[in-house]
Coordinates of N, CA, C and O in Angstrom, one line a residue:
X20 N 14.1 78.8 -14.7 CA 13.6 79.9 -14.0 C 13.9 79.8 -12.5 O 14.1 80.8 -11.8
X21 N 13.9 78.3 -11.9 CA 13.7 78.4 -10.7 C 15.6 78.7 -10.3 O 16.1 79.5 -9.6
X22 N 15.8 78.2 -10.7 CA 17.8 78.4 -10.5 C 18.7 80.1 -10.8 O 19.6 80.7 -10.2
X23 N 17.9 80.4 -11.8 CA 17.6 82.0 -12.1 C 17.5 82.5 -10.5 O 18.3 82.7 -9.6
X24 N 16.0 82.6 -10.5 CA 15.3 82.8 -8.8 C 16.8 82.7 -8.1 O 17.7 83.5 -7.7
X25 N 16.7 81.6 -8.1 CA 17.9 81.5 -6.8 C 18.5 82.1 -6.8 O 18.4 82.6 -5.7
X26 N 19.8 82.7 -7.5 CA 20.6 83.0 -8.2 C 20.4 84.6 -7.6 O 21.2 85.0 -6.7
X27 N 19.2 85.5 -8.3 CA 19.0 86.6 -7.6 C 18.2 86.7 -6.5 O 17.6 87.8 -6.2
X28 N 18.2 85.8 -6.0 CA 17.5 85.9 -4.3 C 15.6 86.1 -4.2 O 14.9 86.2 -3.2
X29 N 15.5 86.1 -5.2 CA 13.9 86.3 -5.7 C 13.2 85.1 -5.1 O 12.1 85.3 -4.5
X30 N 13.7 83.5 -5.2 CA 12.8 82.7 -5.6 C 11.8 83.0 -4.0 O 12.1 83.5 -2.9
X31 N 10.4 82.4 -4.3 CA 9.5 82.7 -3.1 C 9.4 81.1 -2.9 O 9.4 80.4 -4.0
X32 N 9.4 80.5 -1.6 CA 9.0 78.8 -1.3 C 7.9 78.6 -1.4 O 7.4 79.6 -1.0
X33 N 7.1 77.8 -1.7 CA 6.5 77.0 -1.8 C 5.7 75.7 -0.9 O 6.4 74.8 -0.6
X34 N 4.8 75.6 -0.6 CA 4.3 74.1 0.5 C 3.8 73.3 -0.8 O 3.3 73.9 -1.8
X35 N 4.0 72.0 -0.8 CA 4.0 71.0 -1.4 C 2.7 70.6 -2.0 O 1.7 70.8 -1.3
X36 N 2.5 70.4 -2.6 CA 0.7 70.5 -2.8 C 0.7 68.8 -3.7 O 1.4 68.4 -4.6
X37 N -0.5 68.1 -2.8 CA -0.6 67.2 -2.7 C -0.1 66.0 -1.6 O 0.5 66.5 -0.6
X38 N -0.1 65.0 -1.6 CA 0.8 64.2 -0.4 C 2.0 63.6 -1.1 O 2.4 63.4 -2.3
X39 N 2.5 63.3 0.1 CA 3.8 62.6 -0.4 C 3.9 61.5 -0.5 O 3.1 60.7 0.0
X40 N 4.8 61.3 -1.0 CA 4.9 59.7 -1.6 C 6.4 58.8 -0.2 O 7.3 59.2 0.5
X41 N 5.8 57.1 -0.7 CA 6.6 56.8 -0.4 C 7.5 55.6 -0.7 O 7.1 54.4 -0.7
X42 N 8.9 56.0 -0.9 CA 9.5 55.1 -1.6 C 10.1 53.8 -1.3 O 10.6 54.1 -0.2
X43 N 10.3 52.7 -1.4 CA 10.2 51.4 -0.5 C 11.6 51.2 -0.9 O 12.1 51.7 -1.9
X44 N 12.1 50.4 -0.1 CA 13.2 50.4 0.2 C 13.8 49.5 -1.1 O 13.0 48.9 -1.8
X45 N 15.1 49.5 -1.5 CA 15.7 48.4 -2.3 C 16.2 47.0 -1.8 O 17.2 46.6 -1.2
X46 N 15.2 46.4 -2.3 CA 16.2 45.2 -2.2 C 17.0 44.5 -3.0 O 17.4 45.0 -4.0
X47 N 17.4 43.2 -2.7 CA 18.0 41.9 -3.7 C 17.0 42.0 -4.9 O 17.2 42.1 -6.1
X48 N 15.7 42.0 -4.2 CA 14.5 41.5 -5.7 C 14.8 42.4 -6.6 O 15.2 42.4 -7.8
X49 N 14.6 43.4 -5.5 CA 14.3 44.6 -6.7 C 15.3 45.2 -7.7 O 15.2 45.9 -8.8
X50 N 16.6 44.7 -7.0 CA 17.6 44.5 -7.9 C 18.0 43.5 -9.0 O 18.9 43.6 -9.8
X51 N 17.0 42.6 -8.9 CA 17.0 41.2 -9.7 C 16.7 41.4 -11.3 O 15.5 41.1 -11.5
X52 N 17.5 41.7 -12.7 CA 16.6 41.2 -13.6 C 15.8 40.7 -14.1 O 16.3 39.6 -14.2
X53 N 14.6 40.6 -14.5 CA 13.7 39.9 -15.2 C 13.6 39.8 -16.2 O 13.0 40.8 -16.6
X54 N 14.2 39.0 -17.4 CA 14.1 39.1 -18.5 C 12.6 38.5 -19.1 O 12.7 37.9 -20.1
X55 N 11.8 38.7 -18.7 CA 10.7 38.2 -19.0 C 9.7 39.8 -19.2 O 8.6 40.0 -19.8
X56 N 10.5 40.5 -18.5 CA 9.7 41.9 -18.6 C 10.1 42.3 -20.1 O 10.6 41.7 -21.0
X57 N 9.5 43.9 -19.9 CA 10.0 44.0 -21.3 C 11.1 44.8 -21.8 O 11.8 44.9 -20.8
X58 N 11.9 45.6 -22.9 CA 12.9 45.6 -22.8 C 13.5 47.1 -22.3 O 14.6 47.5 -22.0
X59 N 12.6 47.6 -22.3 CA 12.0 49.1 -21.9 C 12.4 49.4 -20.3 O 13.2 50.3 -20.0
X60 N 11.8 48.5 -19.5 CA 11.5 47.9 -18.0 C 12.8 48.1 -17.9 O 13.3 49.2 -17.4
X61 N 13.7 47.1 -18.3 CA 14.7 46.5 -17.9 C 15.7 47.6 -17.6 O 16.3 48.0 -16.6
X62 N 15.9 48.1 -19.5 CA 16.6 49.3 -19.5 C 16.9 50.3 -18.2 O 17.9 50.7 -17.7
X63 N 15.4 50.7 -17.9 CA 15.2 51.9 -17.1 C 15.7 51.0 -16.0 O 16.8 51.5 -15.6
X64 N 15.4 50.1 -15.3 CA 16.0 49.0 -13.8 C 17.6 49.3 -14.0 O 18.2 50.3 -13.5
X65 N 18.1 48.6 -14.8 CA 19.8 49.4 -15.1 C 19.7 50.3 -14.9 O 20.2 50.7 -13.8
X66 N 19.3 51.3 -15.6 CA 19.9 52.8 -15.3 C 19.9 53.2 -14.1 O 20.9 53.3 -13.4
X67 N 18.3 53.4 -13.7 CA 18.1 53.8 -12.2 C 18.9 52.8 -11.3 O 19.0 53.3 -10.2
X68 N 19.2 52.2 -11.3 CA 20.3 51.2 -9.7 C 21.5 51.3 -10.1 O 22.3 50.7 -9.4
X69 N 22.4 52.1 -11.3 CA 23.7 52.4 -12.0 C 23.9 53.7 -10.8 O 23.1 54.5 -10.3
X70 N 25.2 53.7 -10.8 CA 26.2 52.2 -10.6 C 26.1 51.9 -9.1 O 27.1 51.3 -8.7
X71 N 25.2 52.1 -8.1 CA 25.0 52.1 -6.6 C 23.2 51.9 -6.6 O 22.5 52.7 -7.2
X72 N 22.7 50.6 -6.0 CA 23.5 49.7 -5.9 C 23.7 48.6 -6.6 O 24.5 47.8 -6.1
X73 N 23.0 48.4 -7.9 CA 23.6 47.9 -9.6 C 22.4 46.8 -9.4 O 22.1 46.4 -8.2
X74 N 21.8 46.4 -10.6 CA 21.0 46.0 -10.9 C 21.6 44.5 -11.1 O 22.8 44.7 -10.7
X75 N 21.5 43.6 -11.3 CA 22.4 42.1 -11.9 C 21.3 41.0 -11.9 O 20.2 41.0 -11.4
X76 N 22.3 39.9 -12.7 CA 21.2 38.5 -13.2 C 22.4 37.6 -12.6 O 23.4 37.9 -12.1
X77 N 21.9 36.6 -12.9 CA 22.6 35.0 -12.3 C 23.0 34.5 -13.9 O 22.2 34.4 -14.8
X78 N 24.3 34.1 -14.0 CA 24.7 34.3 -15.3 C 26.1 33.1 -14.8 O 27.0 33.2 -14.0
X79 N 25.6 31.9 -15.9 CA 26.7 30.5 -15.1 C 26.6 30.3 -13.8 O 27.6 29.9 -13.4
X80 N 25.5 30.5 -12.8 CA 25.3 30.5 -11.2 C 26.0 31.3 -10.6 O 26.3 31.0 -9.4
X81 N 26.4 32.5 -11.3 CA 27.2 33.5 -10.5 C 26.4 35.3 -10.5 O 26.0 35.9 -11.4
X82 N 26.5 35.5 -9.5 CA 25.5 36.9 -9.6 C 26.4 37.8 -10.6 O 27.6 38.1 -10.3
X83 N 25.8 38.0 -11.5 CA 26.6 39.2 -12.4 C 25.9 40.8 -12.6 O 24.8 41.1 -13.0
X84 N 26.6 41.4 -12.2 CA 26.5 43.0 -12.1 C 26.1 43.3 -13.4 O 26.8 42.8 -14.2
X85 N 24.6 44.3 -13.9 CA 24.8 44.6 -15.0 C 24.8 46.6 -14.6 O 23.9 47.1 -13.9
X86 N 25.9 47.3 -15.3 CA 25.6 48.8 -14.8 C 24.9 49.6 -16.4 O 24.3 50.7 -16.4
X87 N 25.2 48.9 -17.7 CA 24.7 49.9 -18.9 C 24.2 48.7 -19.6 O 24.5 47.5 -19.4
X88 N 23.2 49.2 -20.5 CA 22.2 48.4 -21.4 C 21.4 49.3 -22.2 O 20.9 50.3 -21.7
X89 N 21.3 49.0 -23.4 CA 20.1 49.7 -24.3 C 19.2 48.3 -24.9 O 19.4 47.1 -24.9
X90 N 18.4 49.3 -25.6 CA 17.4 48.5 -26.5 C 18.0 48.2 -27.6 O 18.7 49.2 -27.6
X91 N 18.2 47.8 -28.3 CA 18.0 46.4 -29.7 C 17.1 46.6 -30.4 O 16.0 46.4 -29.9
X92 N 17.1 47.1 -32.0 CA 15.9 46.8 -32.7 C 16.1 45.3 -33.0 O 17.1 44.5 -33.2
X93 N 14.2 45.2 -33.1 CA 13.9 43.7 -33.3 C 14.5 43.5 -35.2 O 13.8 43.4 -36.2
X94 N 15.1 43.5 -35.3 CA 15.7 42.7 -36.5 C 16.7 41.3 -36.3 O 17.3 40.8 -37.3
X95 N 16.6 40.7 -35.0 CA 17.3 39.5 -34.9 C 16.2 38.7 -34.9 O 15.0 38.9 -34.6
X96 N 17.0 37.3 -35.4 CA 16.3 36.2 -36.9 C 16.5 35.1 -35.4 O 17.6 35.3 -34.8
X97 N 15.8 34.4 -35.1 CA 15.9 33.0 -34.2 C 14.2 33.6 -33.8 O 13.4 34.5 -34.0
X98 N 14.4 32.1 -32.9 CA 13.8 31.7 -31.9 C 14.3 31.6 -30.6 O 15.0 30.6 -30.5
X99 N 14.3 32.4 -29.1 CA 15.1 32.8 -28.4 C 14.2 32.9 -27.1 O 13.2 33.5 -27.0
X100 N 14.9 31.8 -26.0 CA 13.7 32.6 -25.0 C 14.1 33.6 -24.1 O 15.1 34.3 -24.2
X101 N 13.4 33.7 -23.2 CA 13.7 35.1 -22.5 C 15.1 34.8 -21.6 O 15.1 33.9 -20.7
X102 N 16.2 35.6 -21.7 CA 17.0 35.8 -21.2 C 18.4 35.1 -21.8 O 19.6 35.3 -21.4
X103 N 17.9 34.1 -23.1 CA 18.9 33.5 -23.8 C 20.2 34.6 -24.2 O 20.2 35.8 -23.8
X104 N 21.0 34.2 -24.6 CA 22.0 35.1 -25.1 C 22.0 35.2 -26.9 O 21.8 34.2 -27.5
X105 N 22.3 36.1 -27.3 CA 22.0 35.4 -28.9 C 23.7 35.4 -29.2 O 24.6 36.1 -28.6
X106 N 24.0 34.3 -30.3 CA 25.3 34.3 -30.3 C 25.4 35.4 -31.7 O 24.6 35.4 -32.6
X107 N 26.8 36.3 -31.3 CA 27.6 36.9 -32.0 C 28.8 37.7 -31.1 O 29.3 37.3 -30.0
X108 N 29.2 39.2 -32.1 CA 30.2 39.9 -30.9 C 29.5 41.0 -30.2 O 30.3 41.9 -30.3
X109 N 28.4 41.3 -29.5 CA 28.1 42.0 -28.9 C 27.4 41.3 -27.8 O 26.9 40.2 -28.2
X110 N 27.1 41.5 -26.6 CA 26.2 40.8 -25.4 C 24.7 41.0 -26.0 O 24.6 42.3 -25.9
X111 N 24.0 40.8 -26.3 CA 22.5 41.0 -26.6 C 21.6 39.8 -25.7 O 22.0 38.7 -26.1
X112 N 20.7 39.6 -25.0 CA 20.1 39.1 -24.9 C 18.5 39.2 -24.7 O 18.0 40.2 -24.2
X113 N 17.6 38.1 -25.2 CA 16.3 38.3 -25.4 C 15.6 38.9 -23.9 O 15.9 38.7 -22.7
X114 N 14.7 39.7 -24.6 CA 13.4 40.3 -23.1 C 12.3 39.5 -23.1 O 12.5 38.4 -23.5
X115 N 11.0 40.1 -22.8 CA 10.0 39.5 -22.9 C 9.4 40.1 -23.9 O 8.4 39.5 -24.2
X116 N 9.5 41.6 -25.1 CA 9.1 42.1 -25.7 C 10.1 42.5 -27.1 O 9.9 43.3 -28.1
X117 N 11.3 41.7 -26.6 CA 12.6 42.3 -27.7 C 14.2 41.9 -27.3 O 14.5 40.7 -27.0
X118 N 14.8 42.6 -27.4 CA 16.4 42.6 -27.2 C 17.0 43.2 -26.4 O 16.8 44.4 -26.7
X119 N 18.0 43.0 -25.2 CA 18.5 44.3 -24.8 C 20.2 43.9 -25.2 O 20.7 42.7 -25.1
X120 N 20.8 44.9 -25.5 CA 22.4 44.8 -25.5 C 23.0 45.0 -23.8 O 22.3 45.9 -23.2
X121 N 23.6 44.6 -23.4 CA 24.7 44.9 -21.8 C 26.1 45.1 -22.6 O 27.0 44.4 -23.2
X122 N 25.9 46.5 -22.1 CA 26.9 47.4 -22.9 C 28.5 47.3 -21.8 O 29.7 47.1 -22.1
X123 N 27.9 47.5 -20.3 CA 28.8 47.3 -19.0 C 28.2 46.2 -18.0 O 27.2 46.3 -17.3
X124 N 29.2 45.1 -18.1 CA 29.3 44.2 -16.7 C 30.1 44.0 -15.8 O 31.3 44.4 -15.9
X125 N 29.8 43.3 -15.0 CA 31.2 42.7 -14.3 C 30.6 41.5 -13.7 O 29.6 41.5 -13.0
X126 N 31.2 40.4 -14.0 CA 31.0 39.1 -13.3 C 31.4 39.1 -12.1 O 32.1 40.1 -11.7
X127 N 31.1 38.1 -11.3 CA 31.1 37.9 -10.0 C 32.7 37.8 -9.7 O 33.3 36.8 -10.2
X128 N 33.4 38.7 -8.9 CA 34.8 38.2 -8.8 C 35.5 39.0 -9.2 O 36.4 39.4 -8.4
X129 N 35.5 39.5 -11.0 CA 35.9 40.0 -11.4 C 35.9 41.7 -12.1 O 34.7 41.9 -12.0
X130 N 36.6 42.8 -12.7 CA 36.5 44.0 -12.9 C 35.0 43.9 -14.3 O 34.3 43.2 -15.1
X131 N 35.3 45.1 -13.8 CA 34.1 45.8 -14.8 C 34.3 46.2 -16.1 O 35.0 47.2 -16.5
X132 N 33.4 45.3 -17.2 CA 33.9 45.6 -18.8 C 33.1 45.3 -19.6 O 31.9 44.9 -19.4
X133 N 33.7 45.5 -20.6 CA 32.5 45.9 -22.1 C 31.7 44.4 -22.1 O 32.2 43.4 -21.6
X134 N 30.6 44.3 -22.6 CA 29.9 43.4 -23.1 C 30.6 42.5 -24.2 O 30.6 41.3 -24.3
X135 N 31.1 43.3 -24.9 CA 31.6 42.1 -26.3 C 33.3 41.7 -25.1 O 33.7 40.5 -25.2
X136 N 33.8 42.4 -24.4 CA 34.7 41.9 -23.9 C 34.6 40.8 -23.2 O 35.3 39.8 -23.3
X137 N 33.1 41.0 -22.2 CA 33.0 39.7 -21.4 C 32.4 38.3 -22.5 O 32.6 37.2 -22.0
X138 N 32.0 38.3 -23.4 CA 32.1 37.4 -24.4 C 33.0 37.1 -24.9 O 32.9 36.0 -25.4
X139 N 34.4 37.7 -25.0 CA 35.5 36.8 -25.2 C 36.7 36.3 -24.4 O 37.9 36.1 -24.5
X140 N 35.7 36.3 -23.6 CA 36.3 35.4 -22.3 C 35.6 34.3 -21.8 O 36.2 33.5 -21.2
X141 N 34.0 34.2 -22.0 CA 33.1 34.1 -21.5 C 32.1 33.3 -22.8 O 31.9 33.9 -23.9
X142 N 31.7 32.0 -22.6 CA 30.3 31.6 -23.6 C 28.7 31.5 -23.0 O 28.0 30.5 -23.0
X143 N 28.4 32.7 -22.6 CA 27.6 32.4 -21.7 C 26.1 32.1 -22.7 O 25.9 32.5 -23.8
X144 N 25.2 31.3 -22.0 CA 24.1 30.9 -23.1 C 22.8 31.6 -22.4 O 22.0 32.1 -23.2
X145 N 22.6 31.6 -21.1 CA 21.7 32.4 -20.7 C 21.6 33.1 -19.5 O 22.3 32.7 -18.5
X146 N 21.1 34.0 -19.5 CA 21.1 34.6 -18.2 C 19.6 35.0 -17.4 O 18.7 35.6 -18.1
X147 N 19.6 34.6 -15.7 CA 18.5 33.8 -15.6 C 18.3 35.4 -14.0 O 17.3 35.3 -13.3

């Protein structure tokens, strides 16, 4: 409706009703993974800092960029702690409530690529 409005010169403005908010600044932290949160959290931290200015974990003592990730149904069989990597061909690793897959990374140094690609190149066991 409101794009409509616009469109034919109709729309009427508006004053803001209520106060405003305010948003704090980004930092390192706030860019930091926590795999201790849950897998939901995390997701949304990726998306919203994708791809400017990118969310990332410390992964072999190297800051690694993560820009895409989804959720994981809980159907993986171990014992895993948070941030472990589970071994197979896809990046998956444990949350504090489940699994997330890292669909897009890029290691410290290097270009930006698929999850199962940086695994075969890559044995990484946890990411911290």
């Amino acid at each position: 409706d409101t794009l409509k409005s616009l469109e034919e010169g109709t729309l009427v403005p508006e004053k803001q009703k209520g106060e405003s908010c305010y948003a704090s600044m980004i930092t390192n932290e706030t860019r930091k993974i926590d795999f201790t949160d849950s897998a939901k959290n995390i997701v949304n931290r990726v998306r919203g800092l994708s791809p400017i200015p990118t969310a990332y974990a410390i992964c072999g003592g190297k800051n690694t960029k993560i820009f895409k990730a989804s959720i994981v149904e809980n159907t993986i069989k171990g014992d895993f702690e948070c941030g472990q990597v589970v071994p197979g061909k896809e990046l998956i690793v444990r949350t504090g409530d489940g699994f997330i897959r890292i669909d897009e990374i890029q290691p410290e140094g290097k270009k930006r690529m698929g999850g199962a690609d940086f695994l075969r190149g890559n044995k990484p066991e946890k990411f911290e």
